[in-house]
Amino acid sequence: MNRSNNRTRQWLLCALFAALTAICSQIQIPLPMVPINLALFSVHMAGALLGVKYGSISMLIYLLLGLVGAPVFTGLVGGAGILFGQTGGYIVGYVIAAAIVGLLRQKWGERFFQLCLAMVLGVAACYLFGTIWFMVITHNPLWTSLMYCVFPFLPGDAVKILLAATLCHKLLPILRRNGWIPA
């Protein structure tokens, strides 16, 4: 396969994962401050399948689409007000999480446990960045911010990690064999 086709496939996958994140963001359970949604599922998948560079680029595309007003964020909204609002740090954290998952998958390998651990560290980085952002914007103390932004999400994020790691473990060899991701 020539280099141009491979690059085209990588960019197509970036667009696909940006769109998947937009879709997963709409599958939500509303909570008072920060809604629970499935976005981190696609963030984990993007990082694990596309690697550090293209996984983070796919989340950057998602972020930029929302920034310019495309209704890709939770609740079919977009715009700078959302991105720079109280939950914007978690959206920025998607880029960081995808990069961490991609980097660790490349370093550690793609066995199920390794993928799970990479995804746990990716979500931890997203939580850290997003919670600090939330605290700065809302002036809430750490414990209150954790009660709003982290603790309610832990069970769902554990399920997202298990599902994403299972799918990635199965999909990585198939995508590699068919030339969709580098060998």
PDB file of N, CA and C in Angstrom, residues 73-179:
ATOM      1  N   PHE A  73     -21.142  18.472  21.228  1.00  0.00           N
ATOM      2  CA  PHE A  73     -20.996  18.248  22.662  1.00  0.00           C
ATOM      3  C   PHE A  73     -22.309  17.712  23.234  1.00  0.00           C
ATOM      4  N   THR A  74     -22.243  17.195  24.450  1.00  0.00           N
ATOM      5  CA  THR A  74     -23.409  16.598  25.102  1.00  0.00           C
ATOM      6  C   THR A  74     -24.615  17.539  25.050  1.00  0.00           C
ATOM      7  N   GLY A  75     -25.766  16.997  24.669  1.00  0.00           N
ATOM      8  CA  GLY A  75     -26.979  17.798  24.549  1.00  0.00           C
ATOM      9  C   GLY A  75     -27.100  18.492  23.206  1.00  0.00           C
ATOM     10  N   LEU A  76     -26.320  18.045  22.217  1.00  0.00           N
ATOM     11  CA  LEU A  76     -26.313  18.646  20.873  1.00  0.00           C
ATOM     12  C   LEU A  76     -26.043  20.142  20.911  1.00  0.00           C
ATOM     13  N   VAL A  77     -25.010  20.529  21.640  1.00  0.00           N
ATOM     14  CA  VAL A  77     -24.594  21.923  21.694  1.00  0.00           C
ATOM     15  C   VAL A  77     -23.147  22.031  21.246  1.00  0.00           C
ATOM     16  N   GLY A  78     -22.749  23.222  20.959  1.00  0.00           N
ATOM     17  CA  GLY A  78     -21.366  23.508  20.592  1.00  0.00           C
ATOM     18  C   GLY A  78     -21.078  24.953  20.899  1.00  0.00           C
ATOM     19  N   GLY A  79     -19.866  25.372  20.609  1.00  0.00           N
ATOM     20  CA  GLY A  79     -19.482  26.757  20.799  1.00  0.00           C
ATOM     21  C   GLY A  79     -18.420  26.944  21.864  1.00  0.00           C
ATOM     22  N   ALA A  80     -17.789  28.098  21.808  1.00  0.00           N
ATOM     23  CA  ALA A  80     -16.715  28.424  22.738  1.00  0.00           C
ATOM     24  C   ALA A  80     -17.212  28.482  24.173  1.00  0.00           C
ATOM     25  N   GLY A  81     -18.466  28.898  24.373  1.00  0.00           N
ATOM     26  CA  GLY A  81     -19.014  28.982  25.725  1.00  0.00           C
ATOM     27  C   GLY A  81     -19.021  27.636  26.432  1.00  0.00           C
ATOM     28  N   ILE A  82     -19.280  26.586  25.693  1.00  0.00           N
ATOM     29  CA  ILE A  82     -19.263  25.234  26.278  1.00  0.00           C
ATOM     30  C   ILE A  82     -17.820  24.811  26.529  1.00  0.00           C
ATOM     31  N   LEU A  83     -16.979  25.009  25.521  1.00  0.00           N
ATOM     32  CA  LEU A  83     -15.598  24.564  25.646  1.00  0.00           C
ATOM     33  C   LEU A  83     -14.863  25.283  26.777  1.00  0.00           C
ATOM     34  N   PHE A  84     -15.157  26.555  26.969  1.00  0.00           N
ATOM     35  CA  PHE A  84     -14.484  27.308  28.025  1.00  0.00           C
ATOM     36  C   PHE A  84     -15.316  27.377  29.303  1.00  0.00           C
ATOM     37  N   GLY A  85     -16.402  26.599  29.358  1.00  0.00           N
ATOM     38  CA  GLY A  85     -17.248  26.545  30.542  1.00  0.00           C
ATOM     39  C   GLY A  85     -16.765  25.490  31.522  1.00  0.00           C
ATOM     40  N   GLN A  86     -17.629  25.155  32.477  1.00  0.00           N
ATOM     41  CA  GLN A  86     -17.224  24.286  33.583  1.00  0.00           C
ATOM     42  C   GLN A  86     -16.852  22.868  33.176  1.00  0.00           C
ATOM     43  N   THR A  87     -17.371  22.359  32.066  1.00  0.00           N
ATOM     44  CA  THR A  87     -17.021  21.002  31.639  1.00  0.00           C
ATOM     45  C   THR A  87     -15.985  20.984  30.519  1.00  0.00           C
ATOM     46  N   GLY A  88     -15.529  22.143  30.088  1.00  0.00           N
ATOM     47  CA  GLY A  88     -14.578  22.212  28.983  1.00  0.00           C
ATOM     48  C   GLY A  88     -13.270  21.500  29.243  1.00  0.00           C
ATOM     49  N   GLY A  89     -12.844  21.463  30.488  1.00  0.00           N
ATOM     50  CA  GLY A  89     -11.598  20.769  30.812  1.00  0.00           C
ATOM     51  C   GLY A  89     -11.657  19.287  30.518  1.00  0.00           C
ATOM     52  N   TYR A  90     -12.829  18.703  30.663  1.00  0.00           N
ATOM     53  CA  TYR A  90     -12.977  17.281  30.341  1.00  0.00           C
ATOM     54  C   TYR A  90     -12.918  17.067  28.837  1.00  0.00           C
ATOM     55  N   ILE A  91     -13.459  18.003  28.083  1.00  0.00           N
ATOM     56  CA  ILE A  91     -13.401  17.900  26.618  1.00  0.00           C
ATOM     57  C   ILE A  91     -11.954  18.028  26.153  1.00  0.00           C
ATOM     58  N   VAL A  92     -11.227  18.992  26.690  1.00  0.00           N
ATOM     59  CA  VAL A  92      -9.795  19.103  26.385  1.00  0.00           C
ATOM     60  C   VAL A  92      -9.077  17.835  26.858  1.00  0.00           C
ATOM     61  N   GLY A  93      -9.531  17.299  27.980  1.00  0.00           N
ATOM     62  CA  GLY A  93      -8.952  16.070  28.511  1.00  0.00           C
ATOM     63  C   GLY A  93      -9.097  14.875  27.585  1.00  0.00           C
ATOM     64  N   TYR A  94     -10.074  14.901  26.686  1.00  0.00           N
ATOM     65  CA  TYR A  94     -10.207  13.820  25.707  1.00  0.00           C
ATOM     66  C   TYR A  94      -8.963  13.724  24.830  1.00  0.00           C
ATOM     67  N   VAL A  95      -8.425  14.862  24.437  1.00  0.00           N
ATOM     68  CA  VAL A  95      -7.215  14.873  23.608  1.00  0.00           C
ATOM     69  C   VAL A  95      -6.062  14.254  24.392  1.00  0.00           C
ATOM     70  N   ILE A  96      -5.939  14.655  25.642  1.00  0.00           N
ATOM     71  CA  ILE A  96      -4.871  14.139  26.504  1.00  0.00           C
ATOM     72  C   ILE A  96      -5.053  12.634  26.737  1.00  0.00           C
ATOM     73  N   ALA A  97      -6.274  12.218  27.034  1.00  0.00           N
ATOM     74  CA  ALA A  97      -6.543  10.802  27.298  1.00  0.00           C
ATOM     75  C   ALA A  97      -6.240   9.943  26.078  1.00  0.00           C
ATOM     76  N   ALA A  98      -6.668  10.372  24.900  1.00  0.00           N
ATOM     77  CA  ALA A  98      -6.391   9.602  23.678  1.00  0.00           C
ATOM     78  C   ALA A  98      -4.890   9.493  23.439  1.00  0.00           C
ATOM     79  N   ALA A  99      -4.168  10.581  23.677  1.00  0.00           N
ATOM     80  CA  ALA A  99      -2.712  10.557  23.497  1.00  0.00           C
ATOM     81  C   ALA A  99      -2.059   9.581  24.476  1.00  0.00           C
ATOM     82  N   ILE A 100      -2.486   9.609  25.725  1.00  0.00           N
ATOM     83  CA  ILE A 100      -1.909   8.702  26.728  1.00  0.00           C
ATOM     84  C   ILE A 100      -2.219   7.248  26.395  1.00  0.00           C
ATOM     85  N   VAL A 101      -3.463   6.961  26.045  1.00  0.00           N
ATOM     86  CA  VAL A 101      -3.837   5.584  25.692  1.00  0.00           C
ATOM     87  C   VAL A 101      -3.026   5.117  24.482  1.00  0.00           C
ATOM     88  N   GLY A 102      -2.925   5.970  23.473  1.00  0.00           N
ATOM     89  CA  GLY A 102      -2.164   5.609  22.279  1.00  0.00           C
ATOM     90  C   GLY A 102      -0.690   5.388  22.575  1.00  0.00           C
ATOM     91  N   LEU A 103      -0.103   6.264  23.354  1.00  0.00           N
ATOM     92  CA  LEU A 103       1.314   6.151  23.706  1.00  0.00           C
ATOM     93  C   LEU A 103       1.577   4.874  24.506  1.00  0.00           C
ATOM     94  N   LEU A 104       0.742   4.625  25.507  1.00  0.00           N
ATOM     95  CA  LEU A 104       0.952   3.449  26.346  1.00  0.00           C
ATOM     96  C   LEU A 104       0.681   2.151  25.593  1.00  0.00           C
ATOM     97  N   ARG A 105      -0.295   2.161  24.704  1.00  0.00           N
ATOM     98  CA  ARG A 105      -0.527   0.963  23.880  1.00  0.00           C
ATOM     99  C   ARG A 105       0.691   0.683  23.000  1.00  0.00           C
ATOM    100  N   GLN A 106       1.298   1.735  22.459  1.00  0.00           N
ATOM    101  CA  GLN A 106       2.478   1.546  21.622  1.00  0.00           C
ATOM    102  C   GLN A 106       3.671   1.051  22.446  1.00  0.00           C
ATOM    103  N   LYS A 107       3.789   1.518  23.682  1.00  0.00           N
ATOM    104  CA  LYS A 107       4.912   1.122  24.546  1.00  0.00           C
ATOM    105  C   LYS A 107       4.705  -0.250  25.188  1.00  0.00           C
ATOM    106  N   TRP A 108       3.493  -0.510  25.676  1.00  0.00           N
ATOM    107  CA  TRP A 108       3.236  -1.704  26.472  1.00  0.00           C
ATOM    108  C   TRP A 108       2.700  -2.880  25.674  1.00  0.00           C
ATOM    109  N   GLY A 109       2.105  -2.629  24.532  1.00  0.00           N
ATOM    110  CA  GLY A 109       1.506  -3.711  23.763  1.00  0.00           C
ATOM    111  C   GLY A 109      -0.007  -3.643  23.819  1.00  0.00           C
ATOM    112  N   GLU A 110      -0.624  -4.684  23.289  1.00  0.00           N
ATOM    113  CA  GLU A 110      -2.074  -4.633  23.121  1.00  0.00           C
ATOM    114  C   GLU A 110      -2.805  -5.819  23.722  1.00  0.00           C
ATOM    115  N   ARG A 111      -2.214  -6.416  24.727  1.00  0.00           N
ATOM    116  CA  ARG A 111      -2.963  -7.438  25.462  1.00  0.00           C
ATOM    117  C   ARG A 111      -4.052  -6.734  26.266  1.00  0.00           C
ATOM    118  N   PHE A 112      -5.086  -7.481  26.602  1.00  0.00           N
ATOM    119  CA  PHE A 112      -6.258  -6.909  27.261  1.00  0.00           C
ATOM    120  C   PHE A 112      -5.896  -6.123  28.519  1.00  0.00           C
ATOM    121  N   PHE A 113      -5.134  -6.715  29.411  1.00  0.00           N
ATOM    122  CA  PHE A 113      -4.786  -6.037  30.660  1.00  0.00           C
ATOM    123  C   PHE A 113      -3.991  -4.759  30.393  1.00  0.00           C
ATOM    124  N   GLN A 114      -3.076  -4.809  29.447  1.00  0.00           N
ATOM    125  CA  GLN A 114      -2.276  -3.624  29.099  1.00  0.00           C
ATOM    126  C   GLN A 114      -3.160  -2.506  28.561  1.00  0.00           C
ATOM    127  N   LEU A 115      -4.118  -2.869  27.720  1.00  0.00           N
ATOM    128  CA  LEU A 115      -5.052  -1.873  27.197  1.00  0.00           C
ATOM    129  C   LEU A 115      -5.894  -1.272  28.322  1.00  0.00           C
ATOM    130  N   CYS A 116      -6.370  -2.121  29.227  1.00  0.00           N
ATOM    131  CA  CYS A 116      -7.167  -1.617  30.363  1.00  0.00           C
ATOM    132  C   CYS A 116      -6.350  -0.630  31.197  1.00  0.00           C
ATOM    133  N   LEU A 117      -5.119  -0.978  31.507  1.00  0.00           N
ATOM    134  CA  LEU A 117      -4.285  -0.102  32.319  1.00  0.00           C
ATOM    135  C   LEU A 117      -4.003   1.223  31.601  1.00  0.00           C
ATOM    136  N   ALA A 118      -3.741   1.165  30.303  1.00  0.00           N
ATOM    137  CA  ALA A 118      -3.529   2.392  29.527  1.00  0.00           C
ATOM    138  C   ALA A 118      -4.771   3.279  29.570  1.00  0.00           C
ATOM    139  N   MET A 119      -5.940   2.664  29.472  1.00  0.00           N
ATOM    140  CA  MET A 119      -7.195   3.416  29.482  1.00  0.00           C
ATOM    141  C   MET A 119      -7.488   3.987  30.872  1.00  0.00           C
ATOM    142  N   VAL A 120      -7.161   3.254  31.917  1.00  0.00           N
ATOM    143  CA  VAL A 120      -7.322   3.773  33.278  1.00  0.00           C
ATOM    144  C   VAL A 120      -6.458   5.023  33.458  1.00  0.00           C
ATOM    145  N   LEU A 121      -5.227   4.976  32.994  1.00  0.00           N
ATOM    146  CA  LEU A 121      -4.343   6.142  33.127  1.00  0.00           C
ATOM    147  C   LEU A 121      -4.814   7.300  32.239  1.00  0.00           C
ATOM    148  N   GLY A 122      -5.364   6.974  31.079  1.00  0.00           N
ATOM    149  CA  GLY A 122      -5.914   8.020  30.219  1.00  0.00           C
ATOM    150  C   GLY A 122      -7.094   8.723  30.856  1.00  0.00           C
ATOM    151  N   VAL A 123      -8.014   7.954  31.431  1.00  0.00           N
ATOM    152  CA  VAL A 123      -9.174   8.569  32.074  1.00  0.00           C
ATOM    153  C   VAL A 123      -8.746   9.323  33.329  1.00  0.00           C
ATOM    154  N   ALA A 124      -7.733   8.835  34.030  1.00  0.00           N
ATOM    155  CA  ALA A 124      -7.231   9.552  35.212  1.00  0.00           C
ATOM    156  C   ALA A 124      -6.691  10.924  34.819  1.00  0.00           C
ATOM    157  N   ALA A 125      -5.982  10.985  33.704  1.00  0.00           N
ATOM    158  CA  ALA A 125      -5.468  12.274  33.229  1.00  0.00           C
ATOM    159  C   ALA A 125      -6.615  13.202  32.828  1.00  0.00           C
ATOM    160  N   CYS A 126      -7.633  12.648  32.185  1.00  0.00           N
ATOM    161  CA  CYS A 126      -8.809  13.439  31.810  1.00  0.00           C
ATOM    162  C   CYS A 126      -9.513  13.972  33.053  1.00  0.00           C
ATOM    163  N   TYR A 127      -9.688  13.119  34.050  1.00  0.00           N
ATOM    164  CA  TYR A 127     -10.292  13.536  35.319  1.00  0.00           C
ATOM    165  C   TYR A 127      -9.466  14.639  35.979  1.00  0.00           C
ATOM    166  N   LEU A 128      -8.164  14.450  36.027  1.00  0.00           N
ATOM    167  CA  LEU A 128      -7.292  15.423  36.680  1.00  0.00           C
ATOM    168  C   LEU A 128      -7.407  16.794  36.011  1.00  0.00           C
ATOM    169  N   PHE A 129      -7.237  16.813  34.704  1.00  0.00           N
ATOM    170  CA  PHE A 129      -7.302  18.076  33.966  1.00  0.00           C
ATOM    171  C   PHE A 129      -8.695  18.692  34.071  1.00  0.00           C
ATOM    172  N   GLY A 130      -9.719  17.878  33.847  1.00  0.00           N
ATOM    173  CA  GLY A 130     -11.090  18.389  33.874  1.00  0.00           C
ATOM    174  C   GLY A 130     -11.525  18.856  35.247  1.00  0.00           C
ATOM    175  N   THR A 131     -11.108  18.162  36.288  1.00  0.00           N
ATOM    176  CA  THR A 131     -11.516  18.539  37.642  1.00  0.00           C
ATOM    177  C   THR A 131     -10.830  19.829  38.084  1.00  0.00           C
ATOM    178  N   ILE A 132      -9.566  19.962  37.744  1.00  0.00           N
ATOM    179  CA  ILE A 132      -8.880  21.225  38.054  1.00  0.00           C
ATOM    180  C   ILE A 132      -9.569  22.380  37.328  1.00  0.00           C
ATOM    181  N   TRP A 133      -9.879  22.178  36.063  1.00  0.00           N
ATOM    182  CA  TRP A 133     -10.583  23.199  35.263  1.00  0.00           C
ATOM    183  C   TRP A 133     -11.917  23.542  35.925  1.00  0.00           C
ATOM    184  N   PHE A 134     -12.686  22.505  36.294  1.00  0.00           N
ATOM    185  CA  PHE A 134     -13.981  22.687  36.932  1.00  0.00           C
ATOM    186  C   PHE A 134     -13.835  23.496  38.220  1.00  0.00           C
ATOM    187  N   MET A 135     -12.833  23.185  39.025  1.00  0.00           N
ATOM    188  CA  MET A 135     -12.608  23.895  40.289  1.00  0.00           C
ATOM    189  C   MET A 135     -12.288  25.371  40.041  1.00  0.00           C
ATOM    190  N   VAL A 136     -11.490  25.647  39.034  1.00  0.00           N
ATOM    191  CA  VAL A 136     -11.130  27.034  38.716  1.00  0.00           C
ATOM    192  C   VAL A 136     -12.359  27.814  38.254  1.00  0.00           C
ATOM    193  N   ILE A 137     -13.167  27.213  37.396  1.00  0.00           N
ATOM    194  CA  ILE A 137     -14.340  27.897  36.833  1.00  0.00           C
ATOM    195  C   ILE A 137     -15.435  28.083  37.890  1.00  0.00           C
ATOM    196  N   THR A 138     -15.692  27.046  38.682  1.00  0.00           N
ATOM    197  CA  THR A 138     -16.828  27.088  39.617  1.00  0.00           C
ATOM    198  C   THR A 138     -16.457  27.562  41.019  1.00  0.00           C
ATOM    199  N   HIS A 139     -15.172  27.592  41.316  1.00  0.00           N
ATOM    200  CA  HIS A 139     -14.678  27.951  42.657  1.00  0.00           C
ATOM    201  C   HIS A 139     -15.113  26.947  43.722  1.00  0.00           C
ATOM    202  N   ASN A 140     -15.431  25.734  43.296  1.00  0.00           N
ATOM    203  CA  ASN A 140     -15.767  24.668  44.238  1.00  0.00           C
ATOM    204  C   ASN A 140     -14.492  24.068  44.812  1.00  0.00           C
ATOM    205  N   PRO A 141     -14.534  23.618  46.073  1.00  0.00           N
ATOM    206  CA  PRO A 141     -13.367  22.937  46.642  1.00  0.00           C
ATOM    207  C   PRO A 141     -13.188  21.559  46.010  1.00  0.00           C
ATOM    208  N   LEU A 142     -12.056  20.946  46.292  1.00  0.00           N
ATOM    209  CA  LEU A 142     -11.723  19.654  45.698  1.00  0.00           C
ATOM    210  C   LEU A 142     -12.785  18.596  45.982  1.00  0.00           C
ATOM    211  N   TRP A 143     -13.181  18.419  47.233  1.00  0.00           N
ATOM    212  CA  TRP A 143     -14.131  17.354  47.573  1.00  0.00           C
ATOM    213  C   TRP A 143     -15.464  17.533  46.838  1.00  0.00           C
ATOM    214  N   THR A 144     -15.963  18.744  46.811  1.00  0.00           N
ATOM    215  CA  THR A 144     -17.225  19.011  46.101  1.00  0.00           C
ATOM    216  C   THR A 144     -17.069  18.711  44.616  1.00  0.00           C
ATOM    217  N   SER A 145     -15.956  19.123  44.048  1.00  0.00           N
ATOM    218  CA  SER A 145     -15.701  18.864  42.624  1.00  0.00           C
ATOM    219  C   SER A 145     -15.611  17.372  42.339  1.00  0.00           C
ATOM    220  N   LEU A 146     -14.955  16.632  43.217  1.00  0.00           N
ATOM    221  CA  LEU A 146     -14.890  15.182  43.043  1.00  0.00           C
ATOM    222  C   LEU A 146     -16.274  14.540  43.135  1.00  0.00           C
ATOM    223  N   MET A 147     -17.108  15.057  44.034  1.00  0.00           N
ATOM    224  CA  MET A 147     -18.469  14.538  44.176  1.00  0.00           C
ATOM    225  C   MET A 147     -19.304  14.785  42.914  1.00  0.00           C
ATOM    226  N   TYR A 148     -19.095  15.918  42.272  1.00  0.00           N
ATOM    227  CA  TYR A 148     -19.825  16.247  41.041  1.00  0.00           C
ATOM    228  C   TYR A 148     -19.223  15.590  39.801  1.00  0.00           C
ATOM    229  N   CYS A 149     -17.904  15.521  39.746  1.00  0.00           N
ATOM    230  CA  CYS A 149     -17.233  15.253  38.474  1.00  0.00           C
ATOM    231  C   CYS A 149     -16.481  13.932  38.366  1.00  0.00           C
ATOM    232  N   VAL A 150     -16.265  13.252  39.458  1.00  0.00           N
ATOM    233  CA  VAL A 150     -15.473  12.027  39.380  1.00  0.00           C
ATOM    234  C   VAL A 150     -16.230  10.828  39.942  1.00  0.00           C
ATOM    235  N   PHE A 151     -16.614  10.875  41.202  1.00  0.00           N
ATOM    236  CA  PHE A 151     -17.189   9.698  41.858  1.00  0.00           C
ATOM    237  C   PHE A 151     -18.398   9.107  41.135  1.00  0.00           C
ATOM    238  N   PRO A 152     -19.348   9.923  40.643  1.00  0.00           N
ATOM    239  CA  PRO A 152     -20.500   9.318  39.947  1.00  0.00           C
ATOM    240  C   PRO A 152     -20.120   8.612  38.642  1.00  0.00           C
ATOM    241  N   PHE A 153     -18.956   8.939  38.095  1.00  0.00           N
ATOM    242  CA  PHE A 153     -18.550   8.443  36.786  1.00  0.00           C
ATOM    243  C   PHE A 153     -17.737   7.157  36.844  1.00  0.00           C
ATOM    244  N   LEU A 154     -17.192   6.829  38.004  1.00  0.00           N
ATOM    245  CA  LEU A 154     -16.269   5.697  38.114  1.00  0.00           C
ATOM    246  C   LEU A 154     -16.867   4.364  37.666  1.00  0.00           C
ATOM    247  N   PRO A 155     -18.070   3.991  38.097  1.00  0.00           N
ATOM    248  CA  PRO A 155     -18.601   2.691  37.644  1.00  0.00           C
ATOM    249  C   PRO A 155     -18.803   2.637  36.121  1.00  0.00           C
ATOM    250  N   GLY A 156     -19.369   3.681  35.565  1.00  0.00           N
ATOM    251  CA  GLY A 156     -19.586   3.709  34.115  1.00  0.00           C
ATOM    252  C   GLY A 156     -18.287   3.715  33.337  1.00  0.00           C
ATOM    253  N   ASP A 157     -17.294   4.442  33.847  1.00  0.00           N
ATOM    254  CA  ASP A 157     -16.011   4.473  33.148  1.00  0.00           C
ATOM    255  C   ASP A 157     -15.303   3.123  33.226  1.00  0.00           C
ATOM    256  N   ALA A 158     -15.507   2.382  34.316  1.00  0.00           N
ATOM    257  CA  ALA A 158     -14.941   1.033  34.390  1.00  0.00           C
ATOM    258  C   ALA A 158     -15.549   0.142  33.306  1.00  0.00           C
ATOM    259  N   VAL A 159     -16.860   0.256  33.108  1.00  0.00           N
ATOM    260  CA  VAL A 159     -17.525  -0.527  32.059  1.00  0.00           C
ATOM    261  C   VAL A 159     -17.036  -0.084  30.674  1.00  0.00           C
ATOM    262  N   LYS A 160     -16.917   1.232  30.457  1.00  0.00           N
ATOM    263  CA  LYS A 160     -16.419   1.735  29.165  1.00  0.00           C
ATOM    264  C   LYS A 160     -15.023   1.208  28.876  1.00  0.00           C
ATOM    265  N   ILE A 161     -14.171   1.186  29.898  1.00  0.00           N
ATOM    266  CA  ILE A 161     -12.804   0.691  29.718  1.00  0.00           C
ATOM    267  C   ILE A 161     -12.815  -0.791  29.363  1.00  0.00           C
ATOM    268  N   LEU A 162     -13.596  -1.580  30.069  1.00  0.00           N
ATOM    269  CA  LEU A 162     -13.653  -3.020  29.782  1.00  0.00           C
ATOM    270  C   LEU A 162     -14.162  -3.288  28.372  1.00  0.00           C
ATOM    271  N   LEU A 163     -15.207  -2.561  27.957  1.00  0.00           N
ATOM    272  CA  LEU A 163     -15.744  -2.740  26.596  1.00  0.00           C
ATOM    273  C   LEU A 163     -14.761  -2.265  25.534  1.00  0.00           C
ATOM    274  N   ALA A 164     -14.168  -1.090  25.752  1.00  0.00           N
ATOM    275  CA  ALA A 164     -13.227  -0.553  24.765  1.00  0.00           C
ATOM    276  C   ALA A 164     -11.990  -1.441  24.647  1.00  0.00           C
ATOM    277  N   ALA A 165     -11.467  -1.918  25.767  1.00  0.00           N
ATOM    278  CA  ALA A 165     -10.286  -2.787  25.730  1.00  0.00           C
ATOM    279  C   ALA A 165     -10.609  -4.104  25.026  1.00  0.00           C
ATOM    280  N   THR A 166     -11.780  -4.644  25.283  1.00  0.00           N
ATOM    281  CA  THR A 166     -12.186  -5.886  24.625  1.00  0.00           C
ATOM    282  C   THR A 166     -12.280  -5.690  23.115  1.00  0.00           C
ATOM    283  N   LEU A 167     -12.959  -4.628  22.696  1.00  0.00           N
ATOM    284  CA  LEU A 167     -13.093  -4.360  21.260  1.00  0.00           C
ATOM    285  C   LEU A 167     -11.748  -4.082  20.605  1.00  0.00           C
ATOM    286  N   CYS A 168     -10.927  -3.270  21.246  1.00  0.00           N
ATOM    287  CA  CYS A 168      -9.620  -2.932  20.667  1.00  0.00           C
ATOM    288  C   CYS A 168      -8.728  -4.156  20.567  1.00  0.00           C
ATOM    289  N   HIS A 169      -8.754  -4.992  21.587  1.00  0.00           N
ATOM    290  CA  HIS A 169      -7.961  -6.225  21.573  1.00  0.00           C
ATOM    291  C   HIS A 169      -8.330  -7.085  20.364  1.00  0.00           C
ATOM    292  N   LYS A 170      -9.615  -7.110  20.026  1.00  0.00           N
ATOM    293  CA  LYS A 170     -10.088  -7.892  18.871  1.00  0.00           C
ATOM    294  C   LYS A 170      -9.847  -7.166  17.543  1.00  0.00           C
ATOM    295  N   LEU A 171     -10.011  -5.831  17.539  1.00  0.00           N
ATOM    296  CA  LEU A 171      -9.941  -5.072  16.289  1.00  0.00           C
ATOM    297  C   LEU A 171      -8.516  -4.766  15.822  1.00  0.00           C
ATOM    298  N   LEU A 172      -7.577  -4.593  16.748  1.00  0.00           N
ATOM    299  CA  LEU A 172      -6.220  -4.222  16.352  1.00  0.00           C
ATOM    300  C   LEU A 172      -5.609  -5.172  15.322  1.00  0.00           C
ATOM    301  N   PRO A 173      -5.639  -6.495  15.544  1.00  0.00           N
ATOM    302  CA  PRO A 173      -5.058  -7.383  14.524  1.00  0.00           C
ATOM    303  C   PRO A 173      -5.805  -7.342  13.195  1.00  0.00           C
ATOM    304  N   ILE A 174      -7.110  -7.184  13.248  1.00  0.00           N
ATOM    305  CA  ILE A 174      -7.906  -7.148  12.017  1.00  0.00           C
ATOM    306  C   ILE A 174      -7.586  -5.879  11.222  1.00  0.00           C
ATOM    307  N   LEU A 175      -7.570  -4.725  11.895  1.00  0.00           N
ATOM    308  CA  LEU A 175      -7.261  -3.471  11.207  1.00  0.00           C
ATOM    309  C   LEU A 175      -5.840  -3.476  10.665  1.00  0.00           C
ATOM    310  N   ARG A 176      -4.914  -4.031  11.418  1.00  0.00           N
ATOM    311  CA  ARG A 176      -3.520  -4.096  10.973  1.00  0.00           C
ATOM    312  C   ARG A 176      -3.396  -5.020   9.761  1.00  0.00           C
ATOM    313  N   ARG A 177      -4.012  -6.172   9.825  1.00  0.00           N
ATOM    314  CA  ARG A 177      -3.946  -7.156   8.734  1.00  0.00           C
ATOM    315  C   ARG A 177      -4.529  -6.587   7.438  1.00  0.00           C
ATOM    316  N   ASN A 178      -5.553  -5.755   7.570  1.00  0.00           N
ATOM    317  CA  ASN A 178      -6.205  -5.186   6.379  1.00  0.00           C
ATOM    318  C   ASN A 178      -5.647  -3.831   5.969  1.00  0.00           C
ATOM    319  N   GLY A 179      -4.563  -3.405   6.596  1.00  0.00           N
ATOM    320  CA  GLY A 179      -3.871  -2.197   6.183  1.00  0.00           C
ATOM    321  C   GLY A 179      -4.474  -0.898   6.670  1.00  0.00           C
TER     322      GLY A 179
END
